Coordinates of C-alpha atoms in Angstrom, one line a residue:
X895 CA -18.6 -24.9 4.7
X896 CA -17.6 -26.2 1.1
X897 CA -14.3 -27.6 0.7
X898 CA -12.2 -27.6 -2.3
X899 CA -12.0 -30.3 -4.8
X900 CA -8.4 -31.0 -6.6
X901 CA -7.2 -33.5 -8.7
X902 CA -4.4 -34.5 -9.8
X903 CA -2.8 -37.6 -11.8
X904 CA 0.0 -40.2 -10.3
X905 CA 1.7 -42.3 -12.8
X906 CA 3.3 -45.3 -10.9
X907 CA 6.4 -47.2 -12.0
X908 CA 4.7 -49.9 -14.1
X909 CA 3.3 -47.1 -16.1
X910 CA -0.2 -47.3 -14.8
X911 CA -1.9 -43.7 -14.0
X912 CA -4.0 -43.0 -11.3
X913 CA -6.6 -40.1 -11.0
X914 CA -6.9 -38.7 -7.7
X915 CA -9.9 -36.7 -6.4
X916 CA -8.9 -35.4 -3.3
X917 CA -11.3 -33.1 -1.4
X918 CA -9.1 -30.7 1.0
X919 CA -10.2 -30.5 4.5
X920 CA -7.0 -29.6 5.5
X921 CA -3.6 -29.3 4.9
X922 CA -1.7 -28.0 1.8
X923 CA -1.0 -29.2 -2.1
X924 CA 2.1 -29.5 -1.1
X925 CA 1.3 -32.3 1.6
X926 CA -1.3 -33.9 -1.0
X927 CA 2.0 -34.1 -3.0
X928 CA 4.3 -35.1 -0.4
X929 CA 2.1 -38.5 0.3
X930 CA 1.5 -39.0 -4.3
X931 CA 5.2 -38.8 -4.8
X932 CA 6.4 -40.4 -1.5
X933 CA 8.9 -37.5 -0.4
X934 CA 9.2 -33.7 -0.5
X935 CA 7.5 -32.7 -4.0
X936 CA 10.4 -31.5 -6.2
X937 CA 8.9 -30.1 -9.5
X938 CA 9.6 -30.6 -12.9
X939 CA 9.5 -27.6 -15.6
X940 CA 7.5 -28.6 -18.8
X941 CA 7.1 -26.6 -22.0
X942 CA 3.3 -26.1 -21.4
X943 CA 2.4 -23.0 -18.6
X944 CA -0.4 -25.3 -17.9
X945 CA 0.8 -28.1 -16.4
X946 CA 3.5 -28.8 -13.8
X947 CA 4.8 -32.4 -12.7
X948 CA 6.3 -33.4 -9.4
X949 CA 8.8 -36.3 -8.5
X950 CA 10.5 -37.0 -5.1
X951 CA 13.8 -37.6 -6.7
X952 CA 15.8 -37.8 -10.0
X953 CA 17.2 -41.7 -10.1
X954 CA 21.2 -40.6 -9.9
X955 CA 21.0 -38.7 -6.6
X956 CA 19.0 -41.6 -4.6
X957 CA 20.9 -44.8 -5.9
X958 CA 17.2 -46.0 -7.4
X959 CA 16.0 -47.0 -10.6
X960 CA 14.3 -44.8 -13.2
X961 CA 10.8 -45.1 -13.9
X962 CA 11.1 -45.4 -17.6
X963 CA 7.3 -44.0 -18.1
X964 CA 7.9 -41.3 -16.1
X965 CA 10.8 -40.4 -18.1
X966 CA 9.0 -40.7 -21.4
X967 CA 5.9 -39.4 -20.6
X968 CA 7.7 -35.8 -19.3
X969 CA 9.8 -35.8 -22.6
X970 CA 6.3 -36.2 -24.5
X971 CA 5.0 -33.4 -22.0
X972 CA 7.9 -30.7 -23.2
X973 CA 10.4 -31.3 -20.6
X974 CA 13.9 -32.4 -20.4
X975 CA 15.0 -36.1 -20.7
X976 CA 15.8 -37.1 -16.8
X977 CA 16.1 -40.4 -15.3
X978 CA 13.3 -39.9 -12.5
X979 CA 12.7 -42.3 -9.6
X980 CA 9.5 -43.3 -8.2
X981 CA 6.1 -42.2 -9.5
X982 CA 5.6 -38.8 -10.6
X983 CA 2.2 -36.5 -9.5
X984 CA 0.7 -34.1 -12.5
X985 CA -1.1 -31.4 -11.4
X986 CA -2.5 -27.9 -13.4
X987 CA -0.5 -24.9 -13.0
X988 CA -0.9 -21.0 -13.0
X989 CA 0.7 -18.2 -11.3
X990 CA 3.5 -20.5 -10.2
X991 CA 0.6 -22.3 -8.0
X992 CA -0.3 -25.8 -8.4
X993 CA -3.9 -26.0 -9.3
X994 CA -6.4 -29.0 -9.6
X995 CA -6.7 -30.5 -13.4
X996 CA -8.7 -30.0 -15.7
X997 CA -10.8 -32.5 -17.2
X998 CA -9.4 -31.5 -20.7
X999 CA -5.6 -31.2 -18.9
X1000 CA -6.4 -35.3 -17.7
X1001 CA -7.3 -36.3 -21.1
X1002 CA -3.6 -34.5 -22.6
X1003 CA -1.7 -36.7 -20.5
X1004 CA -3.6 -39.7 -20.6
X1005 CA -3.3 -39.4 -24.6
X1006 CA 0.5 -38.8 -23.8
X1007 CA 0.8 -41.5 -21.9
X1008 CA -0.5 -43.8 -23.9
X1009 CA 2.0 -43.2 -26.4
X1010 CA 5.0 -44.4 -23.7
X1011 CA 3.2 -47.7 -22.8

């Protein structure tokens, strides 16, 4: 039996990304989520239909932080200015499903990123 491939993109606190390839055996995106963002996933709307972003917390409600990457990167991204703790998960995005990336979805926020180092 094949098993589905997803992966997503987990930019830490210190601004460094990590690509994840995560092969699902079992459980949800949701859960694969729920252990990148250390809490319940909590999405945040960009501009683009084609990518979605997920955060555990916004920094006012939990007392923390902000991750000042995370911040920029999701203002370079197309969506609103929020201070955001923790790291933040990207994933792709259609029907209102999370989705693995794309290679050519990894490379637009890599080059995004870049620009909020």
């Amino acid at each position: 039996m094949a098993h589905t491939a997803y992966t997503f993109l987990v930019i830490a606190e210190d601004g460094t990304s990590h690509e994840h390839h995560t092969r699902q055996r079992t459980g949800s995106v949701d859960a694969l989520l729920r252990r990148a963002v250390g809490g319940p996933p909590a999405p945040i709307p960009l501009d683009t239909v084609r990518l979605v972003a997920w955060c555990d917390a916004h920094a006012p409600s939990v007392g923390r932080r902000p991750n000042p990457v995370a911040d920029a990167l999701i203002a370079r991204l197309g969506g609103a200015r929020l201070p955001l703790a923790g790291p933040i998960a990207l994933t792709g995005y259609q029907d209102g499903t999370a989705r693995s990336l794309t290679t050519a979805q990894v490379d637009a926020v890599l080059a995004a990123l870049t620009h909020c180092r």
